[in-house]
Short mmCIF file of N, CA and C in Angstrom, two decimals:
data_model
loop_
_atom_site.label_atom_id
_atom_site.label_comp_id
_atom_site.label_asym_id
_atom_site.label_seq_id
_atom_site.Cartn_x
_atom_site.Cartn_y
_atom_site.Cartn_z
N MET A 1 22.96 80.30 -133.90
CA MET A 1 23.42 81.68 -133.98
C MET A 1 24.53 81.88 -132.93
N PRO A 2 25.59 82.56 -133.31
CA PRO A 2 26.66 82.81 -132.34
C PRO A 2 26.19 83.76 -131.24
N THR A 3 26.77 83.62 -130.07
CA THR A 3 26.42 84.50 -128.96
C THR A 3 27.06 85.87 -129.15
N GLN A 4 26.52 86.83 -128.43
CA GLN A 4 27.10 88.17 -128.44
C GLN A 4 28.55 88.12 -127.96
N ASP A 5 28.82 87.34 -126.91
CA ASP A 5 30.18 87.23 -126.40
C ASP A 5 31.13 86.65 -127.45
N HIS A 6 30.67 85.63 -128.18
CA HIS A 6 31.50 85.03 -129.23
C HIS A 6 31.84 86.07 -130.30
N MET A 7 30.85 86.82 -130.73
CA MET A 7 31.07 87.81 -131.79
C MET A 7 32.03 88.91 -131.32
N LYS A 8 31.84 89.39 -130.10
CA LYS A 8 32.72 90.43 -129.57
C LYS A 8 34.15 89.91 -129.46
N GLN A 9 34.31 88.68 -128.98
CA GLN A 9 35.65 88.11 -128.86
C GLN A 9 36.29 87.93 -130.23
N ALA A 10 35.51 87.53 -131.23
CA ALA A 10 36.05 87.39 -132.59
C ALA A 10 36.57 88.72 -133.11
N LEU A 11 35.84 89.81 -132.86
CA LEU A 11 36.30 91.11 -133.32
C LEU A 11 37.53 91.57 -132.56
N GLN A 12 37.61 91.26 -131.26
CA GLN A 12 38.83 91.60 -130.52
C GLN A 12 40.01 90.79 -131.03
N THR A 13 39.79 89.52 -131.34
CA THR A 13 40.84 88.68 -131.91
C THR A 13 41.30 89.26 -133.25
N TYR A 14 40.35 89.74 -134.04
CA TYR A 14 40.65 90.37 -135.33
C TYR A 14 41.61 91.54 -135.14
N VAL A 15 41.28 92.44 -134.21
CA VAL A 15 42.13 93.61 -133.96
C VAL A 15 43.50 93.18 -133.46
N ASP A 16 43.53 92.26 -132.51
CA ASP A 16 44.80 91.81 -131.94
C ASP A 16 45.67 91.12 -132.98
N ALA A 17 45.06 90.27 -133.80
CA ALA A 17 45.82 89.57 -134.85
C ALA A 17 46.34 90.54 -135.89
N PHE A 18 45.52 91.51 -136.27
CA PHE A 18 45.95 92.52 -137.24
C PHE A 18 47.18 93.25 -136.71
N ASN A 19 47.10 93.71 -135.48
CA ASN A 19 48.21 94.47 -134.90
C ASN A 19 49.45 93.63 -134.66
N ALA A 20 49.27 92.31 -134.55
CA ALA A 20 50.41 91.40 -134.40
C ALA A 20 50.98 90.99 -135.76
N GLY A 21 50.34 91.43 -136.84
CA GLY A 21 50.81 91.08 -138.18
C GLY A 21 50.48 89.65 -138.57
N ASP A 22 49.43 89.08 -137.98
CA ASP A 22 49.08 87.67 -138.20
C ASP A 22 47.87 87.54 -139.13
N ALA A 23 48.11 87.65 -140.42
CA ALA A 23 47.03 87.55 -141.40
C ALA A 23 46.33 86.20 -141.33
N GLN A 24 47.06 85.13 -141.04
CA GLN A 24 46.45 83.80 -140.98
C GLN A 24 45.42 83.70 -139.86
N ALA A 25 45.69 84.33 -138.73
CA ALA A 25 44.73 84.33 -137.62
C ALA A 25 43.46 85.08 -138.00
N ILE A 26 43.61 86.14 -138.79
CA ILE A 26 42.43 86.88 -139.26
C ILE A 26 41.63 86.02 -140.22
N ILE A 27 42.29 85.40 -141.18
CA ILE A 27 41.61 84.55 -142.16
C ILE A 27 40.84 83.43 -141.46
N ALA A 28 41.40 82.89 -140.39
CA ALA A 28 40.75 81.80 -139.66
C ALA A 28 39.42 82.22 -139.05
N LEU A 29 39.20 83.51 -138.86
CA LEU A 29 37.93 84.00 -138.33
C LEU A 29 36.82 83.98 -139.37
N TYR A 30 37.19 83.90 -140.64
CA TYR A 30 36.24 83.99 -141.75
C TYR A 30 35.78 82.63 -142.25
N ALA A 31 34.53 82.56 -142.69
CA ALA A 31 34.02 81.39 -143.40
C ALA A 31 34.74 81.28 -144.74
N ALA A 32 34.82 80.08 -145.28
CA ALA A 32 35.55 79.85 -146.54
C ALA A 32 35.02 80.69 -147.68
N ASP A 33 33.72 80.96 -147.70
CA ASP A 33 33.09 81.72 -148.80
C ASP A 33 32.73 83.14 -148.38
N ALA A 34 33.40 83.65 -147.36
CA ALA A 34 33.09 84.98 -146.83
C ALA A 34 33.32 86.08 -147.87
N VAL A 35 32.70 87.22 -147.60
CA VAL A 35 32.80 88.39 -148.47
C VAL A 35 33.24 89.59 -147.63
N VAL A 36 34.22 90.33 -148.15
CA VAL A 36 34.69 91.57 -147.53
C VAL A 36 34.40 92.71 -148.50
N GLU A 37 33.76 93.76 -147.99
CA GLU A 37 33.51 94.95 -148.79
C GLU A 37 34.14 96.12 -148.04
N ASP A 38 35.32 96.54 -148.50
CA ASP A 38 36.10 97.55 -147.78
C ASP A 38 36.69 98.56 -148.74
N PRO A 39 36.11 99.79 -148.73
CA PRO A 39 34.91 100.22 -148.05
C PRO A 39 33.67 99.78 -148.82
N VAL A 40 32.51 99.93 -148.15
CA VAL A 40 31.24 99.63 -148.81
C VAL A 40 31.17 100.44 -150.09
N GLY A 41 30.82 99.79 -151.17
CA GLY A 41 30.79 100.43 -152.49
C GLY A 41 31.91 99.95 -153.39
N ASN A 42 32.98 99.42 -152.80
CA ASN A 42 34.06 98.81 -153.59
C ASN A 42 33.64 97.40 -154.00
N PRO A 43 34.26 96.86 -155.04
CA PRO A 43 33.94 95.48 -155.42
C PRO A 43 34.23 94.53 -154.26
N PRO A 44 33.35 93.57 -154.03
CA PRO A 44 33.56 92.63 -152.93
C PRO A 44 34.77 91.72 -153.16
N ILE A 45 35.41 91.36 -152.06
CA ILE A 45 36.52 90.41 -152.05
C ILE A 45 35.95 89.13 -151.46
N THR A 46 36.08 88.02 -152.18
CA THR A 46 35.41 86.79 -151.77
C THR A 46 36.38 85.64 -151.62
N GLY A 47 36.23 84.88 -150.53
CA GLY A 47 36.99 83.66 -150.30
C GLY A 47 38.29 83.88 -149.57
N HIS A 48 38.78 82.81 -148.93
CA HIS A 48 39.98 82.90 -148.10
C HIS A 48 41.20 83.42 -148.84
N ALA A 49 41.45 82.96 -150.07
CA ALA A 49 42.67 83.39 -150.78
C ALA A 49 42.67 84.90 -151.01
N ALA A 50 41.57 85.43 -151.53
CA ALA A 50 41.50 86.86 -151.82
C ALA A 50 41.48 87.69 -150.53
N ILE A 51 40.77 87.21 -149.53
CA ILE A 51 40.72 87.93 -148.25
C ILE A 51 42.11 87.90 -147.60
N GLY A 52 42.80 86.78 -147.70
CA GLY A 52 44.15 86.68 -147.17
C GLY A 52 45.10 87.66 -147.82
N GLU A 53 44.99 87.80 -149.13
CA GLU A 53 45.83 88.75 -149.86
C GLU A 53 45.52 90.18 -149.40
N PHE A 54 44.25 90.49 -149.21
CA PHE A 54 43.83 91.81 -148.75
C PHE A 54 44.48 92.15 -147.41
N TYR A 55 44.38 91.24 -146.45
CA TYR A 55 44.95 91.51 -145.12
C TYR A 55 46.47 91.49 -145.12
N THR A 56 47.06 90.59 -145.88
CA THR A 56 48.52 90.55 -145.97
C THR A 56 49.06 91.88 -146.48
N ASN A 57 48.41 92.43 -147.50
CA ASN A 57 48.83 93.72 -148.06
C ASN A 57 48.62 94.86 -147.06
N ALA A 58 47.50 94.85 -146.34
CA ALA A 58 47.23 95.91 -145.37
C ALA A 58 48.26 95.88 -144.24
N ILE A 59 48.58 94.69 -143.77
CA ILE A 59 49.57 94.55 -142.70
C ILE A 59 50.95 94.98 -143.21
N ALA A 60 51.30 94.55 -144.41
CA ALA A 60 52.61 94.89 -144.99
C ALA A 60 52.76 96.39 -145.20
N GLY A 61 51.64 97.10 -145.39
CA GLY A 61 51.67 98.55 -145.56
C GLY A 61 51.86 99.31 -144.26
N GLY A 62 51.96 98.59 -143.15
CA GLY A 62 52.22 99.23 -141.87
C GLY A 62 50.99 99.68 -141.11
N ALA A 63 49.80 99.27 -141.54
CA ALA A 63 48.57 99.69 -140.87
C ALA A 63 48.47 99.05 -139.48
N LYS A 64 47.91 99.82 -138.55
CA LYS A 64 47.60 99.37 -137.19
C LYS A 64 46.19 99.83 -136.84
N LEU A 65 45.50 99.06 -136.02
CA LEU A 65 44.13 99.37 -135.63
C LEU A 65 44.05 99.75 -134.16
N SER A 66 43.21 100.73 -133.84
CA SER A 66 42.93 101.07 -132.45
C SER A 66 41.43 101.32 -132.30
N LEU A 67 40.84 100.66 -131.33
CA LEU A 67 39.40 100.82 -131.10
C LEU A 67 39.10 102.22 -130.59
N ASP A 68 38.02 102.81 -131.09
CA ASP A 68 37.57 104.12 -130.65
C ASP A 68 36.48 104.02 -129.58
N ALA A 69 35.90 102.84 -129.44
CA ALA A 69 34.81 102.58 -128.49
C ALA A 69 34.75 101.07 -128.27
N PRO A 70 34.02 100.62 -127.26
CA PRO A 70 33.89 99.18 -127.08
C PRO A 70 33.23 98.52 -128.30
N ILE A 71 33.60 97.28 -128.53
CA ILE A 71 32.97 96.48 -129.59
C ILE A 71 31.51 96.26 -129.21
N ARG A 72 30.64 96.37 -130.18
CA ARG A 72 29.20 96.24 -129.94
C ARG A 72 28.68 94.94 -130.52
N GLY A 73 27.81 94.28 -129.77
CA GLY A 73 27.15 93.07 -130.24
C GLY A 73 25.75 93.40 -130.73
N SER A 74 24.93 92.38 -130.86
CA SER A 74 23.55 92.59 -131.28
C SER A 74 22.70 91.44 -130.76
N HIS A 75 21.40 91.55 -130.96
CA HIS A 75 20.49 90.46 -130.62
C HIS A 75 20.44 89.44 -131.75
N GLY A 76 21.14 89.74 -132.85
CA GLY A 76 21.13 88.87 -134.02
C GLY A 76 22.50 88.32 -134.32
N ASP A 77 22.85 88.32 -135.59
CA ASP A 77 24.08 87.68 -136.05
C ASP A 77 25.16 88.69 -136.46
N ARG A 78 25.10 89.91 -135.92
CA ARG A 78 26.06 90.94 -136.30
C ARG A 78 26.73 91.57 -135.08
N ALA A 79 27.95 92.04 -135.31
CA ALA A 79 28.67 92.83 -134.32
C ALA A 79 29.39 93.93 -135.08
N ALA A 80 29.72 95.01 -134.37
CA ALA A 80 30.35 96.16 -135.03
C ALA A 80 31.40 96.77 -134.13
N MET A 81 32.34 97.46 -134.77
CA MET A 81 33.36 98.17 -134.02
C MET A 81 33.73 99.46 -134.74
N ALA A 82 33.90 100.51 -133.94
CA ALA A 82 34.40 101.78 -134.44
C ALA A 82 35.88 101.84 -134.10
N PHE A 83 36.70 102.15 -135.08
CA PHE A 83 38.14 102.12 -134.85
C PHE A 83 38.84 103.07 -135.81
N THR A 84 40.12 103.26 -135.55
CA THR A 84 40.96 104.07 -136.41
C THR A 84 42.04 103.18 -137.01
N VAL A 85 42.23 103.31 -138.31
CA VAL A 85 43.32 102.63 -139.00
C VAL A 85 44.44 103.65 -139.14
N ASP A 86 45.56 103.38 -138.50
CA ASP A 86 46.73 104.25 -138.62
C ASP A 86 47.64 103.65 -139.68
N VAL A 87 47.71 104.34 -140.81
CA VAL A 87 48.59 103.94 -141.92
C VAL A 87 49.66 105.02 -141.99
N PRO A 88 50.90 104.66 -142.27
CA PRO A 88 51.91 105.73 -142.37
C PRO A 88 51.44 106.87 -143.28
N GLY A 89 51.34 108.06 -142.72
CA GLY A 89 50.94 109.23 -143.48
C GLY A 89 49.47 109.56 -143.43
N MET A 90 48.63 108.69 -142.84
CA MET A 90 47.20 108.99 -142.76
C MET A 90 46.50 108.14 -141.72
N LYS A 91 45.31 108.60 -141.36
CA LYS A 91 44.42 107.85 -140.46
C LYS A 91 43.07 107.73 -141.15
N ILE A 92 42.45 106.59 -140.98
CA ILE A 92 41.10 106.37 -141.50
C ILE A 92 40.21 105.99 -140.33
N ARG A 93 39.14 106.73 -140.14
CA ARG A 93 38.15 106.42 -139.10
C ARG A 93 37.09 105.55 -139.75
N ALA A 94 36.86 104.37 -139.19
CA ALA A 94 35.96 103.41 -139.83
C ALA A 94 35.05 102.73 -138.81
N ILE A 95 33.98 102.18 -139.31
CA ILE A 95 33.12 101.27 -138.56
C ILE A 95 32.98 100.01 -139.40
N ASP A 96 33.37 98.88 -138.83
CA ASP A 96 33.20 97.59 -139.50
C ASP A 96 32.01 96.89 -138.89
N VAL A 97 31.16 96.34 -139.76
CA VAL A 97 30.03 95.54 -139.34
C VAL A 97 30.27 94.13 -139.87
N MET A 98 30.31 93.17 -138.95
CA MET A 98 30.55 91.77 -139.31
C MET A 98 29.27 90.98 -139.12
N THR A 99 28.93 90.18 -140.12
CA THR A 99 27.81 89.26 -140.04
C THR A 99 28.39 87.86 -139.87
N PHE A 100 27.88 87.12 -138.91
CA PHE A 100 28.38 85.79 -138.58
C PHE A 100 27.44 84.71 -139.09
N ASP A 101 28.03 83.57 -139.46
CA ASP A 101 27.21 82.43 -139.87
C ASP A 101 26.89 81.56 -138.65
N SER A 102 26.15 80.49 -138.86
CA SER A 102 25.72 79.64 -137.75
C SER A 102 26.88 78.91 -137.08
N ASP A 103 28.03 78.82 -137.75
CA ASP A 103 29.23 78.20 -137.17
C ASP A 103 30.08 79.19 -136.39
N GLY A 104 29.64 80.45 -136.32
CA GLY A 104 30.39 81.46 -135.58
C GLY A 104 31.52 82.09 -136.37
N LYS A 105 31.57 81.85 -137.67
CA LYS A 105 32.59 82.44 -138.53
C LYS A 105 32.03 83.72 -139.15
N ILE A 106 32.92 84.64 -139.51
CA ILE A 106 32.50 85.87 -140.19
C ILE A 106 32.12 85.51 -141.62
N ALA A 107 30.88 85.78 -141.98
CA ALA A 107 30.39 85.51 -143.33
C ALA A 107 30.51 86.75 -144.22
N ARG A 108 30.42 87.92 -143.59
CA ARG A 108 30.48 89.18 -144.35
C ARG A 108 31.06 90.27 -143.48
N MET A 109 31.96 91.06 -144.05
CA MET A 109 32.51 92.23 -143.39
C MET A 109 32.23 93.42 -144.27
N GLU A 110 31.63 94.44 -143.68
CA GLU A 110 31.37 95.69 -144.39
C GLU A 110 32.06 96.81 -143.64
N ALA A 111 32.99 97.48 -144.31
CA ALA A 111 33.72 98.60 -143.73
C ALA A 111 33.06 99.90 -144.18
N HIS A 112 32.63 100.67 -143.21
CA HIS A 112 31.96 101.95 -143.50
C HIS A 112 32.91 103.09 -143.21
N TRP A 113 33.39 103.69 -144.30
CA TRP A 113 34.20 104.90 -144.23
C TRP A 113 34.21 105.53 -145.62
N GLY A 114 34.44 106.82 -145.64
CA GLY A 114 34.45 107.53 -146.92
C GLY A 114 35.52 108.60 -146.92
N PRO A 115 35.57 109.40 -147.96
CA PRO A 115 36.63 110.42 -148.11
C PRO A 115 36.73 111.36 -146.91
N ASP A 116 35.60 111.71 -146.30
CA ASP A 116 35.62 112.62 -145.14
C ASP A 116 36.18 111.98 -143.88
N ASP A 117 36.39 110.66 -143.90
CA ASP A 117 36.88 109.94 -142.74
C ASP A 117 38.39 109.71 -142.79
N ILE A 118 39.06 110.31 -143.76
CA ILE A 118 40.51 110.16 -143.93
C ILE A 118 41.18 111.44 -143.46
N GLU A 119 42.18 111.29 -142.59
CA GLU A 119 42.98 112.42 -142.11
C GLU A 119 44.41 112.23 -142.62
N THR A 120 44.99 113.28 -143.18
CA THR A 120 46.39 113.18 -143.63
C THR A 120 47.26 114.12 -142.84
#
């Protein structure tokens, strides 16, 4: 099981890579068969190719991330972060929960946000 420090650092790397426009660095954090559900309730995005396309499009759209609180670890295989996605013309307040596999890669990402979390 990955350590709390490893999981927190992975999420910080995720934020930093996103803001640097480095989709490849984000993809490298994920297991090959990982699943992204953003937001929860949308059809899952599975595997590096589809996840890469998702992040490439988000970065190309001008989105930037800013943490709203410190990244949180757990006694298990999950870590979470509350943050704001600044997209030109709107902000989305979200909480992402990442589940890690035994190799320390993100196996699942669940983004929790809904219509009430969008500011225009």
